[in-house]
Each structure stands twice: as C-alpha cells, then as structure tokens.
PDB file of C-alpha atoms in Angstrom:
ATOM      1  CA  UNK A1139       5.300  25.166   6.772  1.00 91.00           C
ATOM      2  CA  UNK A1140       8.033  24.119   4.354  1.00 96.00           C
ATOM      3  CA  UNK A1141      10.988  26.484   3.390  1.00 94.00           C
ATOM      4  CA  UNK A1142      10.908  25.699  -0.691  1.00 96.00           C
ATOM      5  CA  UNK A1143       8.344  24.258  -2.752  1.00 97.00           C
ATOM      6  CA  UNK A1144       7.729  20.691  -1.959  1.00 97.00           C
ATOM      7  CA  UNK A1145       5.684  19.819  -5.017  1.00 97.00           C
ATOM      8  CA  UNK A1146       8.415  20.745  -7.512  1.00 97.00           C
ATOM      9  CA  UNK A1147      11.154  18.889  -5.170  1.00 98.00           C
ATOM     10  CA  UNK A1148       9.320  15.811  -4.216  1.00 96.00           C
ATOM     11  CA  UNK A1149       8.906  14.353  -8.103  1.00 97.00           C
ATOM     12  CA  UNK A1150      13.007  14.682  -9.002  1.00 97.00           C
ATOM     13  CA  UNK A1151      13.000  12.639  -5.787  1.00 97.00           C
ATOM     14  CA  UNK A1152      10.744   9.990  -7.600  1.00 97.00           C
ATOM     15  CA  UNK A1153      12.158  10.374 -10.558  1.00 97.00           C
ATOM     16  CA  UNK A1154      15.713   9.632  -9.113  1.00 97.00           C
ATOM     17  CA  UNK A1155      14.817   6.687  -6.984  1.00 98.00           C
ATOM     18  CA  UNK A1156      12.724   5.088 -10.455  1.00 97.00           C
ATOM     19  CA  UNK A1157      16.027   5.365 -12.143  1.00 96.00           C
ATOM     20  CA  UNK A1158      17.595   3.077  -8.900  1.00 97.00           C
ATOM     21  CA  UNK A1159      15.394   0.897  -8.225  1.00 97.00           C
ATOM     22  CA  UNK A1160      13.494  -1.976 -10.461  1.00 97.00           C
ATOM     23  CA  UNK A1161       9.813  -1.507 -11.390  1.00 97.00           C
ATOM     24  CA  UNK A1162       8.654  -3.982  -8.461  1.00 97.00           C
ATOM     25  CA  UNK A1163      10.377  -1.190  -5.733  1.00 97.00           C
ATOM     26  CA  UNK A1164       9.222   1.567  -7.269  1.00 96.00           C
ATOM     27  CA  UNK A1165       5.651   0.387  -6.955  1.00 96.00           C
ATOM     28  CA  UNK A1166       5.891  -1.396  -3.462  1.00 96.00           C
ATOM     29  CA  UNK A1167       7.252   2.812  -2.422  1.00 95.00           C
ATOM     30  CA  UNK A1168       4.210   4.102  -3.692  1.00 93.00           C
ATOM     31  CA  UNK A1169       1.928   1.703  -2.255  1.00 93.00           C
ATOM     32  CA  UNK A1170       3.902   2.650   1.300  1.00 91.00           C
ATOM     33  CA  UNK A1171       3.607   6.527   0.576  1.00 88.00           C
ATOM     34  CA  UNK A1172      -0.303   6.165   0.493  1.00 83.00           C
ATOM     35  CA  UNK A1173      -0.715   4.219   3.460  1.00 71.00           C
ATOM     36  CA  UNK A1174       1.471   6.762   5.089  1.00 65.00           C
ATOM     37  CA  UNK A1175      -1.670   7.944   7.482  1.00 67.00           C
ATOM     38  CA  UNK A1176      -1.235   4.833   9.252  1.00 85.00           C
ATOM     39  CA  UNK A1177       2.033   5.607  11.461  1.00 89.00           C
ATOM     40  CA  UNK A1178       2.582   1.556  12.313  1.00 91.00           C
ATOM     41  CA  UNK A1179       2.391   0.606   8.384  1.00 91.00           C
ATOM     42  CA  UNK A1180       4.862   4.254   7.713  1.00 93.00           C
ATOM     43  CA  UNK A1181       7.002   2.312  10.386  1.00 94.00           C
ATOM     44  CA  UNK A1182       7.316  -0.468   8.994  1.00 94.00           C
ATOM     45  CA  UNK A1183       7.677   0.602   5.393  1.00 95.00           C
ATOM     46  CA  UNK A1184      10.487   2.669   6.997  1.00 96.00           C
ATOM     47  CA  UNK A1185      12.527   0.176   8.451  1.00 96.00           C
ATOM     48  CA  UNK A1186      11.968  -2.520   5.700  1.00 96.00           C
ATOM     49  CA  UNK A1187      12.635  -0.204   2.790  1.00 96.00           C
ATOM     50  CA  UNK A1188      16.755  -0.961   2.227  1.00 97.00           C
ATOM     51  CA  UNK A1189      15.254  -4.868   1.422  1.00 97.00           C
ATOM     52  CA  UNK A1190      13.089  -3.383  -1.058  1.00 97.00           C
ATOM     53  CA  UNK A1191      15.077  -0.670  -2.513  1.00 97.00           C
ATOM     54  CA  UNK A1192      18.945  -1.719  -2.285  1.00 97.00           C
ATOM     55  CA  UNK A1193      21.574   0.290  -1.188  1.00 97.00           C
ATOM     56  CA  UNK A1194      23.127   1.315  -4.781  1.00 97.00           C
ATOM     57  CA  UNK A1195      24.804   4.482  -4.677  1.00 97.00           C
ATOM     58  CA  UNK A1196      22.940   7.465  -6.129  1.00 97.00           C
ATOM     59  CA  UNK A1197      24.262   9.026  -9.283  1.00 94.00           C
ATOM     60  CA  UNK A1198      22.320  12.264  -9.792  1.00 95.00           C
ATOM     61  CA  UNK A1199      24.379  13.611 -12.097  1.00 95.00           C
ATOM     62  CA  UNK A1200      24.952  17.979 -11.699  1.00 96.00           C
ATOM     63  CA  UNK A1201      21.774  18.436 -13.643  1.00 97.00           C
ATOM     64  CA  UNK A1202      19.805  16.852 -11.183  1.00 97.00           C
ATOM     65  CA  UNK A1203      21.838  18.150  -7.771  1.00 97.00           C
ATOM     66  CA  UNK A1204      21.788  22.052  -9.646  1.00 97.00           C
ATOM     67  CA  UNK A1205      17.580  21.007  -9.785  1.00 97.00           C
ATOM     68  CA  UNK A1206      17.424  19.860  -6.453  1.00 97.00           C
ATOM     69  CA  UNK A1207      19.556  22.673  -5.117  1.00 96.00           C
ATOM     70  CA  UNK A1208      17.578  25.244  -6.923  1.00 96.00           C
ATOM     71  CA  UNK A1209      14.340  24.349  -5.189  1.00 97.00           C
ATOM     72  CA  UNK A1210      16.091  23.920  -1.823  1.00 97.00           C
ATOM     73  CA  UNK A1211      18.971  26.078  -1.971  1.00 96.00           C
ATOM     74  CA  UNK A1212      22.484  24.183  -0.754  1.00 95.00           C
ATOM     75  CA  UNK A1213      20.379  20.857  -0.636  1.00 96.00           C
ATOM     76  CA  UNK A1214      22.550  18.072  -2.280  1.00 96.00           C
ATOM     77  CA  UNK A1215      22.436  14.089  -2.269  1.00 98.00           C
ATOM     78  CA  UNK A1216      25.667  13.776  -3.810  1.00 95.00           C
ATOM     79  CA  UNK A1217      27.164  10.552  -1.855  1.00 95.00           C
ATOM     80  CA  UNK A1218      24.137   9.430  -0.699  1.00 97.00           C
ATOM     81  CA  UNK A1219      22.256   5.855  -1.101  1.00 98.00           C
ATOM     82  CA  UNK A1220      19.385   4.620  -2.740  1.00 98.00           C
ATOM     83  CA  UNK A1221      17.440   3.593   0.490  1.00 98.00           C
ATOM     84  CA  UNK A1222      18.376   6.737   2.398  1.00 98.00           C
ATOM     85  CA  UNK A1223      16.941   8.686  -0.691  1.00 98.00           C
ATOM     86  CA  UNK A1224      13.706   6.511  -0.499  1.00 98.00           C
ATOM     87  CA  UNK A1225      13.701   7.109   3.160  1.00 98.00           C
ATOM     88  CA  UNK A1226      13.871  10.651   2.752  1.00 98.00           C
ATOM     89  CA  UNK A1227      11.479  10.592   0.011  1.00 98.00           C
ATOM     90  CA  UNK A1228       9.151   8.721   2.394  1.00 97.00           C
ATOM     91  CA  UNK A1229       9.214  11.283   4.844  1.00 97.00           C
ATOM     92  CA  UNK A1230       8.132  14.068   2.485  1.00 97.00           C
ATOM     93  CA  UNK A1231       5.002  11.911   1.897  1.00 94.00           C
ATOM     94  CA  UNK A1232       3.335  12.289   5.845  1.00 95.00           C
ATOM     95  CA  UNK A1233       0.459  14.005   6.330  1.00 94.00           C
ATOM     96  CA  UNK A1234       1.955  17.829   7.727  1.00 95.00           C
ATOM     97  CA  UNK A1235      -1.533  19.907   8.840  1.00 95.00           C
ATOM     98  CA  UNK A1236      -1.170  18.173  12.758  1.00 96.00           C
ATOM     99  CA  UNK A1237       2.106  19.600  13.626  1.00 97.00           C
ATOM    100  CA  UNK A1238       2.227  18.261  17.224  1.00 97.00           C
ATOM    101  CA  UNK A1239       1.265  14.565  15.519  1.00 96.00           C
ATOM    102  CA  UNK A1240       3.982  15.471  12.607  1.00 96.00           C
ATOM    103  CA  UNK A1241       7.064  16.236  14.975  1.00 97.00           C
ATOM    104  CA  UNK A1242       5.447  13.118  17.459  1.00 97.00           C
ATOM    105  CA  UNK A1243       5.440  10.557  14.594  1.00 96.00           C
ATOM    106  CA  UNK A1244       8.964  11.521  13.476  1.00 97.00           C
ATOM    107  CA  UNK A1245      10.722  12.200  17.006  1.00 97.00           C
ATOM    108  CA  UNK A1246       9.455   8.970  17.666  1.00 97.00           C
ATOM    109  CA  UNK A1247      11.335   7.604  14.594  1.00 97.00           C
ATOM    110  CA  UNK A1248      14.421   9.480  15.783  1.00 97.00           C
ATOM    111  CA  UNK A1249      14.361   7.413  19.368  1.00 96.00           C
ATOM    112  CA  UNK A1250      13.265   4.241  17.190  1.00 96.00           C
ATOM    113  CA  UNK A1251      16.144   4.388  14.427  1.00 97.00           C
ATOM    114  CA  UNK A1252      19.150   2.361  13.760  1.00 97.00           C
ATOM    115  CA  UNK A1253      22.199   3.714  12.309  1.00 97.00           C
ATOM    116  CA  UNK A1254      21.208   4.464   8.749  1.00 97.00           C
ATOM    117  CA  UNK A1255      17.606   5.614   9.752  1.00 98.00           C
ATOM    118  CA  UNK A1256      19.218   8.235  11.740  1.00 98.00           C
ATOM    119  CA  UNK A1257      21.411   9.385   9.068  1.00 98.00           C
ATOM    120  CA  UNK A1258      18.242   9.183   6.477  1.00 98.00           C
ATOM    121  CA  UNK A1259      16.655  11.329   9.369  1.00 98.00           C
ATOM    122  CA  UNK A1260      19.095  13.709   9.624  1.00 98.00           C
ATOM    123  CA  UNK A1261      19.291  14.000   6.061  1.00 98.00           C
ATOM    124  CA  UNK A1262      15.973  14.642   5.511  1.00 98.00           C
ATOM    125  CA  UNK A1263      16.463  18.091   8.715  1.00 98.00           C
ATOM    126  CA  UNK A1264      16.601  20.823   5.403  1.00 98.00           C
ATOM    127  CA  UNK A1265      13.324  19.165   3.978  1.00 98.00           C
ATOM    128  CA  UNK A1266      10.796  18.569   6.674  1.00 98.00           C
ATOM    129  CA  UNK A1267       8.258  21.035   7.677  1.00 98.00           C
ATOM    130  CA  UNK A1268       8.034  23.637  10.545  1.00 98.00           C
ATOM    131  CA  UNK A1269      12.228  23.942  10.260  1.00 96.00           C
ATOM    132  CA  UNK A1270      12.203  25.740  13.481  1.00 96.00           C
ATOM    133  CA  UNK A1271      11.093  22.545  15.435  1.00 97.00           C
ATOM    134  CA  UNK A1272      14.369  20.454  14.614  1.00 98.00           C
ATOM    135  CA  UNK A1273      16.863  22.300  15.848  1.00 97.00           C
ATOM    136  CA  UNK A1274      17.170  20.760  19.489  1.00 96.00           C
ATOM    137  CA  UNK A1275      17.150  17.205  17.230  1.00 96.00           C
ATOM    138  CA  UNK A1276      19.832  19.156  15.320  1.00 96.00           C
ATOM    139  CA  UNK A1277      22.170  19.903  18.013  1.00 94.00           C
ATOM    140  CA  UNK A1278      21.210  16.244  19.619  1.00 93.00           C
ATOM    141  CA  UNK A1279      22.659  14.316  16.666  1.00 93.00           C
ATOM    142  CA  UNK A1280      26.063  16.944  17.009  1.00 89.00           C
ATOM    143  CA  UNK A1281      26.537  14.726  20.385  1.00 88.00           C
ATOM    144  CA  UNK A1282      26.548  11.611  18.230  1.00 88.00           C
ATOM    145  CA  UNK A1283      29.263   8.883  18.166  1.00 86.00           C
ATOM    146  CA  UNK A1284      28.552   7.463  15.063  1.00 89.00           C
ATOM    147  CA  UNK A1285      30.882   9.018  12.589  1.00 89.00           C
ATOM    148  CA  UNK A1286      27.994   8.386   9.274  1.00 93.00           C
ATOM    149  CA  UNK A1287      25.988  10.234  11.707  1.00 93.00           C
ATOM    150  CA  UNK A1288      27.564  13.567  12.005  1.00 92.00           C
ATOM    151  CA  UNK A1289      28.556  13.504   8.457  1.00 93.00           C
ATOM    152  CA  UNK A1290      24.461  13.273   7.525  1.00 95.00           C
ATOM    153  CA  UNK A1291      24.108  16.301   9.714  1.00 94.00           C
ATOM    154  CA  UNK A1292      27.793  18.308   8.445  1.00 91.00           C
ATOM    155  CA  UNK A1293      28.201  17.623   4.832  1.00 91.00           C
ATOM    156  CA  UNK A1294      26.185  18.841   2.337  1.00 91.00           C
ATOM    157  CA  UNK A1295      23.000  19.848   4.885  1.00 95.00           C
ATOM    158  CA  UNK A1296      21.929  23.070   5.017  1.00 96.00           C
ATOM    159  CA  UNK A1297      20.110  23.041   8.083  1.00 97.00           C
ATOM    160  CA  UNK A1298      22.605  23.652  10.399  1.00 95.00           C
ATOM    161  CA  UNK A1299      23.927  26.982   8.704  1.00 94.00           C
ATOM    162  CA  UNK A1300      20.316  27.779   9.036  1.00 96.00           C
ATOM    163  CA  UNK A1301      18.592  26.923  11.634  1.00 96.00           C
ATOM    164  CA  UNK A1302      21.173  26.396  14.575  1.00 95.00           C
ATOM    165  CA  UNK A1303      21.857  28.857  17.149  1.00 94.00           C
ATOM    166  CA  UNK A1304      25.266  30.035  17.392  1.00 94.00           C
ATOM    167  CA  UNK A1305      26.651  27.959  20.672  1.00 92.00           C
ATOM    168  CA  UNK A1306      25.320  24.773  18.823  1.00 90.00           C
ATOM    169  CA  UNK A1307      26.715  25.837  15.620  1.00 89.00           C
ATOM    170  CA  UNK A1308      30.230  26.310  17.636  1.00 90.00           C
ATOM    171  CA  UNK A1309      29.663  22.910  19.065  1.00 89.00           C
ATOM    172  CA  UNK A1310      29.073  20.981  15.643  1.00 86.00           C
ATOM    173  CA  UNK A1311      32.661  22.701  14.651  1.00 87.00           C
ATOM    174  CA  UNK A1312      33.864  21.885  17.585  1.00 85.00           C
ATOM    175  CA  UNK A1313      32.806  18.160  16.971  1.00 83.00           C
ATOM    176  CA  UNK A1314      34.166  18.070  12.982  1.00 84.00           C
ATOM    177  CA  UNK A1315      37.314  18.729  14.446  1.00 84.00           C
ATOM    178  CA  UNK A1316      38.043  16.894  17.016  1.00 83.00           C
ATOM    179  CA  UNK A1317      36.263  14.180  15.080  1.00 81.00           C
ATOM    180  CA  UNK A1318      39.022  14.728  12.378  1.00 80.00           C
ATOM    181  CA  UNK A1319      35.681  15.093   9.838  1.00 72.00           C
ATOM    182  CA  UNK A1320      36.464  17.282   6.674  1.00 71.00           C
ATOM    183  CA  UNK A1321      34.654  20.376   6.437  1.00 58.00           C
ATOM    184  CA  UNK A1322      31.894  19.801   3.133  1.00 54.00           C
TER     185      UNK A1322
END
C-alpha cells in the first residue's frame, strides 16, 4: 500500500508542524485528523487549515530532512511551508483500506484545489498510498501553468523519478526547460 513505513514518517511530521505552529493549531489539526472519515469535515479542514496553521516557512534543520529522507528515500521539505506540511500531514491521516474511495476522495480534492492545495497535493505524490495510481495525476500537473505548481511536482519529489513512464518523464524535462525552472 505505502512504499516506506508510514508510522515512523507520520510523527516527525507532527513533531515538525508542533514546533510551527502554537498549541491552539496543533490541537485544532488533531481534532481534524480524527474526523478525517467524514470527507466534507476532511474538506473543510483542508481548505481552512493555512488560517489555522500560518504560512511560516519550515526549518527542519538536516537532522530532520536526513530522518525524513531515510524513511522515504529522496523525500525532502526543505523550502516548504507550514500549511502545506499540515496539508500533507493531513492527507497521511485518511482512512487507506477502500482504495477506489481513497483515490475518489483525493482526485476529487485535486479538481477542487486552489493554487497551494495543488502544490500541497502534489507534494504529498511520494507519500500517498497505492503509488501506482498517481501517475496520470503526475503527468497532469506536468501540463500545469502555475510555475509553484511544477516546482511541487520537480524539486525535491521523488515520485516522478519513480513512478513516471518514460514519455511523461521526457515531457516534465521538457516543461523545466522551457519553463526556465532549475533542475533540484
């Protein structure tokens, strides 16, 4: 289901976002992750989280990316923000034994998602379960316009070195470069 072990990745998560966000936060993104059954009130939680969270930069420090990369090999958040961590984060808390209701409740997010959803959602490709499922959604965000976009999905993501076959892989290249984006 998952490609590296969630429960040892999912509390440096939590631990990084309590170190970002005040006590009050913290506790409202628990509350959300157990009522995460409910995909209205995940939603919502989704979408309201920035207000709740902040958008601080994340300083996780090389002890915490080499821990985070360790687990999930090539994963890093370096550059990211506190809300698109939560988001993540969030994610990694839905209920995964329905697969068709798993990839329906977060394609649905996908058509659903403003700007920085999307690039929380692309993020969060190396992390979610049954990888093989994301790749079309992969090679869909490489036709993006938004420049934060393709950056979510190019730097520092493993997934498409993974998981992408090779005329999409050629395409996202394709894209950084004519796109002028740096290669991370």
């Amino acid at each position: 289901m998952f490609t590296y072990d969630i429960e040892k990745f999912k509390p440096l998560l939590t631990d990084l976002i309590a170190r970002h966000v005040s006590p009050d936060a913290k506790d409202w993104l628990l509350t959300q992750a157990n009522h995460a059954a409910s995909a209205a009130a995940f939603n919502a939680a989704f979408a309201a989280l920035p207000r709740k969270t902040g958008k601080a930069p994340v300083n996780a420090g090389p002890e915490n990316e080499a821990d985070l990369s360790a687990i999930r090999k090539d994963f890093s958040i370096a550059g990211w923000s506190v809300d698109r961590l939560a988001r993540v984060w969030l994610l990694l808390t839905l209920d995964t034994t329905d697969k068709e209701r798993y990839q329906r409740h977060i394609e649905n997010l996908f058509l659903a998602a403003e700007m920085n959803e999307l690039v929380a959602l692309y993020s969060a490709l190396p992390l979610l379960a049954y990888s093989p499922i994301w790749v079309q959604r992969c090679a869909e965000g490489n036709r993006s316009n938004l420049g934060v976009v393709l950056e979510a999905i190019m730097y520092r993501n493993p997934y498409p070195a993974e998981n992408l076959p090779e005329p999409a892989w050629n395409q996202m290249v394709l894209k950084a470069l004519f796109t002028e984006k740096s290669w991370n």
